PDB file of C-alpha atoms in Angstrom:
ATOM      1  CA  MET A  21       2.829  10.676 -31.507  1.00 59.00           C
ATOM      2  CA  ALA A  22       3.500  10.943 -27.771  1.00 74.00           C
ATOM      3  CA  GLU A  23       3.344   7.802 -25.697  1.00 81.00           C
ATOM      4  CA  GLU A  24       0.371   7.591 -23.300  1.00 87.00           C
ATOM      5  CA  TRP A  25       1.381   7.420 -19.634  1.00 88.00           C
ATOM      6  CA  ILE A  26      -0.887   6.285 -16.816  1.00 90.00           C
ATOM      7  CA  ARG A  27      -0.807   6.524 -13.039  1.00 93.00           C
ATOM      8  CA  CYS A  28      -1.666   3.516 -10.899  1.00 93.00           C
ATOM      9  CA  ASN A  29      -2.095   3.020  -7.175  1.00 94.00           C
ATOM     10  CA  ILE A  30      -0.101   0.223  -5.561  1.00 95.00           C
ATOM     11  CA  THR A  31      -1.700  -1.141  -2.398  1.00 94.00           C
ATOM     12  CA  ALA A  32       0.131  -3.436   0.011  1.00 93.00           C
ATOM     13  CA  GLU A  33      -1.734  -5.215   2.819  1.00 94.00           C
ATOM     14  CA  LEU A  34       0.473  -7.029   5.321  1.00 92.00           C
ATOM     15  CA  LEU A  35      -0.443 -10.676   5.922  1.00 94.00           C
ATOM     16  CA  ALA A  36       2.381 -11.046   8.473  1.00 90.00           C
ATOM     17  CA  ASP A  37       4.409  -8.672  10.628  1.00 84.00           C
ATOM     18  CA  ALA A  38       7.122  -6.923   8.578  1.00 83.00           C
ATOM     19  CA  HIS A  39      10.370  -5.048   9.156  1.00 77.00           C
ATOM     20  CA  PHE A  40      11.186  -2.229   6.702  1.00 80.00           C
ATOM     21  CA  GLY A  41      14.426  -1.115   8.288  1.00 68.00           C
ATOM     22  CA  THR A  42      16.581   1.957   8.405  1.00 57.00           C
ATOM     23  CA  GLY A  43      19.787   0.027   8.965  1.00 55.00           C
ATOM     24  CA  SER A  44      20.228   1.667  12.352  1.00 57.00           C
ATOM     25  CA  GLY A  45      19.075   1.240  15.912  1.00 54.00           C
ATOM     26  CA  GLY A  46      18.474   3.330  18.984  1.00 54.00           C
ATOM     27  CA  GLY A  47      16.596   3.528  22.255  1.00 56.00           C
ATOM     28  CA  GLY A  48      17.313  -0.109  23.127  1.00 54.00           C
ATOM     29  CA  ILE A  49      16.138  -1.360  19.712  1.00 56.00           C
ATOM     30  CA  ASP A  50      18.749  -2.854  17.394  1.00 55.00           C
ATOM     31  CA  ALA A  51      16.795  -2.452  14.139  1.00 53.00           C
ATOM     32  CA  LEU A  52      14.409   0.505  13.779  1.00 57.00           C
ATOM     33  CA  LEU A  53      11.654   0.871  11.184  1.00 65.00           C
ATOM     34  CA  ALA A  54      11.881   3.388   8.366  1.00 67.00           C
ATOM     35  CA  ARG A  55       9.395   6.173   9.095  1.00 79.00           C
ATOM     36  CA  ASP A  56       7.953   9.143   7.211  1.00 83.00           C
ATOM     37  CA  ARG A  57       8.030  12.710   8.520  1.00 87.00           C
ATOM     38  CA  HIS A  58       4.868  12.029  10.567  1.00 86.00           C
ATOM     39  CA  GLY A  59       6.501   9.087  12.357  1.00 83.00           C
ATOM     40  CA  ARG A  60       4.491   6.419  10.521  1.00 87.00           C
ATOM     41  CA  PRO A  61       6.130   3.348   8.933  1.00 88.00           C
ATOM     42  CA  VAL A  62       6.998   3.664   5.239  1.00 87.00           C
ATOM     43  CA  ILE A  63       8.137   1.290   2.494  1.00 89.00           C
ATOM     44  CA  TRP A  64      10.692   3.199   0.420  1.00 90.00           C
ATOM     45  CA  ALA A  65      10.272   3.211  -3.363  1.00 92.00           C
ATOM     46  CA  SER A  66      13.822   1.883  -3.807  1.00 90.00           C
ATOM     47  CA  HIS A  67      12.883  -1.280  -1.879  1.00 90.00           C
ATOM     48  CA  VAL A  68       9.728  -1.844  -3.940  1.00 93.00           C
ATOM     49  CA  GLU A  69      11.686  -1.321  -7.171  1.00 92.00           C
ATOM     50  CA  GLY A  70      14.433  -3.688  -6.036  1.00 91.00           C
ATOM     51  CA  VAL A  71      12.028  -6.526  -5.216  1.00 92.00           C
ATOM     52  CA  LEU A  72      10.141  -5.995  -8.497  1.00 94.00           C
ATOM     53  CA  ARG A  73      13.453  -5.924 -10.407  1.00 93.00           C
ATOM     54  CA  ASP A  74      14.403  -9.237  -8.796  1.00 93.00           C
ATOM     55  CA  ALA A  75      11.065 -10.722  -9.897  1.00 94.00           C
ATOM     56  CA  ALA A  76      11.654  -9.408 -13.429  1.00 94.00           C
ATOM     57  CA  ARG A  77      15.080 -11.088 -13.538  1.00 93.00           C
ATOM     58  CA  ARG A  78      13.467 -14.424 -12.656  1.00 94.00           C
ATOM     59  CA  LEU A  79      10.817 -14.057 -15.372  1.00 93.00           C
ATOM     60  CA  HIS A  80      12.497 -12.147 -18.229  1.00 91.00           C
ATOM     61  CA  ASP A  81      15.800 -11.577 -19.984  1.00 90.00           C
ATOM     62  CA  GLU A  82      18.225  -8.851 -18.881  1.00 89.00           C
ATOM     63  CA  GLN A  83      17.272  -6.576 -21.814  1.00 88.00           C
ATOM     64  CA  THR A  84      13.615  -6.467 -20.716  1.00 89.00           C
ATOM     65  CA  VAL A  85      14.681  -5.764 -17.125  1.00 90.00           C
ATOM     66  CA  SER A  86      17.048  -2.964 -18.222  1.00 88.00           C
ATOM     67  CA  ASP A  87      14.444  -1.414 -20.518  1.00 86.00           C
ATOM     68  CA  PHE A  88      11.819  -1.306 -17.758  1.00 89.00           C
ATOM     69  CA  PHE A  89      13.944  -0.416 -14.695  1.00 89.00           C
ATOM     70  CA  GLY A  90      16.780   1.450 -16.405  1.00 84.00           C
ATOM     71  CA  ARG A  91      20.495   0.868 -15.951  1.00 79.00           C
ATOM     72  CA  SER A  92      23.585   2.807 -15.146  1.00 72.00           C
ATOM     73  CA  GLY A  93      24.974   4.741 -18.051  1.00 66.00           C
ATOM     74  CA  GLY A  94      21.898   6.744 -18.866  1.00 60.00           C
ATOM     75  CA  LEU A  95      19.051   4.409 -19.828  1.00 66.00           C
ATOM     76  CA  GLN A  96      16.122   5.809 -17.882  1.00 80.00           C
ATOM     77  CA  GLN A  97      13.534   3.638 -16.220  1.00 83.00           C
ATOM     78  CA  ARG A  98      10.036   3.526 -17.646  1.00 86.00           C
ATOM     79  CA  ALA A  99       8.222   3.065 -14.331  1.00 88.00           C
ATOM     80  CA  LEU A 100       8.405   5.865 -11.742  1.00 89.00           C
ATOM     81  CA  PHE A 101       7.478   4.686  -8.238  1.00 92.00           C
ATOM     82  CA  THR A 102       6.646   6.615  -5.088  1.00 93.00           C
ATOM     83  CA  SER A 103       7.184   5.187  -1.630  1.00 93.00           C
ATOM     84  CA  LEU A 104       4.275   3.344   0.005  1.00 92.00           C
ATOM     85  CA  TYR A 105       2.752   5.170   2.974  1.00 92.00           C
ATOM     86  CA  THR A 106       0.255   4.188   5.635  1.00 89.00           C
ATOM     87  CA  SER A 107      -2.303   6.337   7.409  1.00 83.00           C
ATOM     88  CA  ASP A 108      -2.408   3.809  10.280  1.00 74.00           C
ATOM     89  CA  ALA A 109      -0.961   5.003  13.541  1.00 68.00           C
ATOM     90  CA  SER A 110      -0.977   1.478  14.959  1.00 69.00           C
ATOM     91  CA  GLU A 111       1.577   0.457  17.547  1.00 77.00           C
ATOM     92  CA  CYS A 112       4.631  -1.317  16.221  1.00 72.00           C
ATOM     93  CA  ARG A 113       5.801  -4.601  17.691  1.00 61.00           C
ATOM     94  CA  ILE A 114       9.218  -5.476  19.071  1.00 62.00           C
ATOM     95  CA  TRP A 115      10.538  -8.967  18.373  1.00 52.00           C
ATOM     96  CA  ARG A 116      13.465 -10.265  20.361  1.00 53.00           C
ATOM     97  CA  SER A 117      15.685 -12.990  18.985  1.00 58.00           C
ATOM     98  CA  SER A 118      19.134 -14.447  19.470  1.00 52.00           C
ATOM     99  CA  ALA A 119      21.483 -16.650  17.497  1.00 59.00           C
ATOM    100  CA  ARG A 120      21.598 -20.296  18.597  1.00 59.00           C
ATOM    101  CA  GLN A 121      24.738 -22.343  19.185  1.00 59.00           C
ATOM    102  CA  SER A 122      23.695 -25.043  16.709  1.00 62.00           C
ATOM    103  CA  TYR A 123      20.691 -26.555  14.962  1.00 63.00           C
ATOM    104  CA  ASP A 124      20.125 -29.199  17.636  1.00 67.00           C
ATOM    105  CA  ASN A 125      21.072 -27.001  20.615  1.00 61.00           C
ATOM    106  CA  ARG A 126      18.623 -24.233  21.516  1.00 59.00           C
ATOM    107  CA  ALA A 127      21.088 -22.490  23.852  1.00 61.00           C
ATOM    108  CA  PRO A 128      21.660 -18.891  22.715  1.00 56.00           C
ATOM    109  CA  ASN A 129      25.088 -17.633  21.762  1.00 62.00           C
ATOM    110  CA  ASP A 130      26.513 -15.042  24.128  1.00 61.00           C
ATOM    111  CA  ASP A 131      25.725 -11.369  23.339  1.00 60.00           C
ATOM    112  CA  THR A 132      23.365 -12.130  20.427  1.00 54.00           C
ATOM    113  CA  LEU A 133      20.019 -10.940  21.817  1.00 60.00           C
ATOM    114  CA  ARG A 134      18.530  -8.460  19.320  1.00 64.00           C
ATOM    115  CA  ALA A 135      15.373  -6.335  19.486  1.00 72.00           C
ATOM    116  CA  ILE A 136      13.782  -5.620  16.093  1.00 72.00           C
ATOM    117  CA  GLU A 137      10.821  -3.307  15.385  1.00 75.00           C
ATOM    118  CA  PHE A 138       8.023  -4.701  13.186  1.00 74.00           C
ATOM    119  CA  VAL A 139       4.866  -3.268  11.558  1.00 81.00           C
ATOM    120  CA  PRO A 140       1.871  -5.428  12.575  1.00 87.00           C
ATOM    121  CA  LYS A 141       0.021  -7.556  10.062  1.00 88.00           C
ATOM    122  CA  GLY A 142      -3.153  -5.985   8.695  1.00 90.00           C
ATOM    123  CA  THR A 143      -1.447  -2.626   8.083  1.00 91.00           C
ATOM    124  CA  LYS A 144      -2.152  -1.179   4.619  1.00 93.00           C
ATOM    125  CA  PHE A 145       0.247   0.929   2.564  1.00 92.00           C
ATOM    126  CA  VAL A 146      -0.496   2.907  -0.609  1.00 94.00           C
ATOM    127  CA  GLY A 147       1.802   4.421  -3.224  1.00 94.00           C
ATOM    128  CA  THR A 148       1.724   5.265  -6.920  1.00 93.00           C
ATOM    129  CA  VAL A 149       3.573   4.374 -10.079  1.00 93.00           C
ATOM    130  CA  GLU A 150       3.558   6.178 -13.427  1.00 92.00           C
ATOM    131  CA  LEU A 151       4.446   4.275 -16.573  1.00 91.00           C
ATOM    132  CA  PRO A 152       3.629   3.988 -20.278  1.00 91.00           C
ATOM    133  CA  ARG A 153       0.311   2.211 -20.801  1.00 92.00           C
ATOM    134  CA  ARG A 154       2.022  -0.422 -22.979  1.00 92.00           C
ATOM    135  CA  ASP A 155       4.111  -1.535 -19.947  1.00 93.00           C
ATOM    136  CA  MET A 156       1.086  -2.153 -17.715  1.00 94.00           C
ATOM    137  CA  PRO A 157       0.878  -5.941 -18.426  1.00 94.00           C
ATOM    138  CA  LEU A 158       4.530  -6.377 -17.414  1.00 94.00           C
ATOM    139  CA  LEU A 159       4.032  -4.493 -14.137  1.00 95.00           C
ATOM    140  CA  GLN A 160       0.844  -6.446 -13.371  1.00 95.00           C
ATOM    141  CA  ARG A 161       2.761  -9.718 -13.816  1.00 95.00           C
ATOM    142  CA  LEU A 162       5.591  -8.518 -11.560  1.00 95.00           C
ATOM    143  CA  ILE A 163       3.121  -7.418  -8.862  1.00 95.00           C
ATOM    144  CA  GLN A 164       1.603 -10.924  -8.916  1.00 95.00           C
ATOM    145  CA  GLU A 165       5.052 -12.453  -8.443  1.00 94.00           C
ATOM    146  CA  VAL A 166       5.886 -10.530  -5.242  1.00 92.00           C
ATOM    147  CA  ASP A 167       4.535 -12.069  -2.040  1.00 93.00           C
ATOM    148  CA  ALA A 168       6.743 -10.391   0.613  1.00 90.00           C
ATOM    149  CA  LEU A 169       8.682  -7.183   1.293  1.00 89.00           C
ATOM    150  CA  GLY A 170      11.153  -6.164   3.987  1.00 83.00           C
ATOM    151  CA  SER A 171      13.781  -8.155   5.815  1.00 79.00           C
ATOM    152  CA  GLY A 172      13.169 -11.740   6.853  1.00 76.00           C
ATOM    153  CA  ARG A 173      11.153 -12.581   3.722  1.00 77.00           C
ATOM    154  CA  ALA A 174      12.713 -16.045   3.558  1.00 74.00           C
ATOM    155  CA  THR A 175      11.456 -16.861   7.069  1.00 76.00           C
ATOM    156  CA  GLY A 176       7.882 -15.695   6.499  1.00 79.00           C
ATOM    157  CA  ALA A 177       8.101 -12.118   7.739  1.00 79.00           C
ATOM    158  CA  GLY A 178       6.724  -9.393   5.473  1.00 83.00           C
ATOM    159  CA  ARG A 179       4.221 -11.550   3.606  1.00 91.00           C
ATOM    160  CA  LEU A 180       1.713  -9.320   1.871  1.00 92.00           C
ATOM    161  CA  LYS A 181      -0.840  -8.924  -0.852  1.00 94.00           C
ATOM    162  CA  LEU A 182       0.063  -6.371  -3.517  1.00 93.00           C
ATOM    163  CA  ALA A 183      -2.624  -4.889  -5.755  1.00 93.00           C
ATOM    164  CA  LEU A 184      -2.425  -2.525  -8.705  1.00 93.00           C
ATOM    165  CA  ALA A 185      -5.309  -0.299  -9.859  1.00 91.00           C
ATOM    166  CA  GLU A 186      -5.370   2.499 -12.379  1.00 87.00           C
ATOM    167  CA  ALA A 187      -5.850   5.857 -10.655  1.00 83.00           C
ATOM    168  CA  SER A 188      -8.327   8.347 -11.986  1.00 72.00           C
ATOM    169  CA  LEU A 189      -6.621  11.565 -12.945  1.00 61.00           C
ATOM    170  CA  THR A 190      -8.373  14.867 -12.803  1.00 59.00           C
ATOM    171  CA  ALA A 191      -7.572  16.738 -15.975  1.00 55.00           C
ATOM    172  CA  ARG A 192      -6.159  20.209 -15.424  1.00 49.00           C
ATOM    173  CA  GLN A 193      -4.782  22.390 -18.130  1.00 51.00           C
ATOM    174  CA  ILE A 194      -1.190  23.420 -17.495  1.00 48.00           C
ATOM    175  CA  GLY A 195      -1.103  26.938 -16.124  1.00 51.00           C
ATOM    176  CA  THR A 196      -4.619  26.748 -14.660  1.00 53.00           C
ATOM    177  CA  PRO A 197      -4.482  27.609 -10.953  1.00 52.00           C
ATOM    178  CA  THR A 198      -5.601  25.042  -8.426  1.00 56.00           C
ATOM    179  CA  LYS A 199      -8.399  25.799  -5.946  1.00 56.00           C
ATOM    180  CA  ARG A 200      -5.841  26.581  -3.242  1.00 54.00           C
ATOM    181  CA  LEU A 201      -3.993  29.058  -5.428  1.00 49.00           C
ATOM    182  CA  LYS A 202      -7.283  30.725  -6.458  1.00 52.00           C
ATOM    183  CA  LEU A 203      -8.203  31.075  -2.781  1.00 53.00           C
ATOM    184  CA  LEU A 204      -4.811  32.610  -1.983  1.00 49.00           C
ATOM    185  CA  LEU A 205      -5.099  35.018  -4.897  1.00 49.00           C
ATOM    186  CA  THR A 206      -8.643  36.156  -4.027  1.00 54.00           C
ATOM    187  CA  ASN A 207      -7.735  36.749  -0.351  1.00 52.00           C
ATOM    188  CA  CYS A 208      -4.538  38.590  -1.200  1.00 50.00           C
ATOM    189  CA  ASP A 209      -4.117  42.320  -0.726  1.00 48.00           C
ATOM    190  CA  PRO A 210      -4.197  43.956  -4.185  1.00 47.00           C
ATOM    191  CA  LEU A 211      -0.877  45.630  -3.491  1.00 45.00           C
ATOM    192  CA  CYS A 212       0.966  42.348  -2.867  1.00 44.00           C
TER     193      CYS A 212
END
């Protein structure tokens, strides 16, 4: 008998400003945000998976982690994540910081001023994950364990609330055209 798979929505609401970086800079900013094709901030699926994998390593043995997330050499992962996207077009914030000479001396080191782009708190992101139904309790536990994403998590940046909810799927028989395809077919010249 085939294993039952489900699709769930993952929602992330920022409780603090967060930096989901590209690893590059430009335009006077040292660390730019990762953005989707519409220019909105995005949290890449690989980052979400990495943070969840780290949580799984703290809570479970390596075999459980490898079974769920896969491993090199061919073992496929059982949870398939999409990136988390926002529909907010809110302005991003620029934080400026510099390295200090020492703990008790607040004088900045020379040439250490950095400008970093952040997504403002309150921004909501949504993505999906597909997995076997039997793995849902494990994913729910891992989601509860994660309290921050992005860089600077140890200093309080990127704090968030993650939520997981089963998505309702509209059943469609394979091979049945969608509404858009039906519309295209009915408006098409019979000779095409």
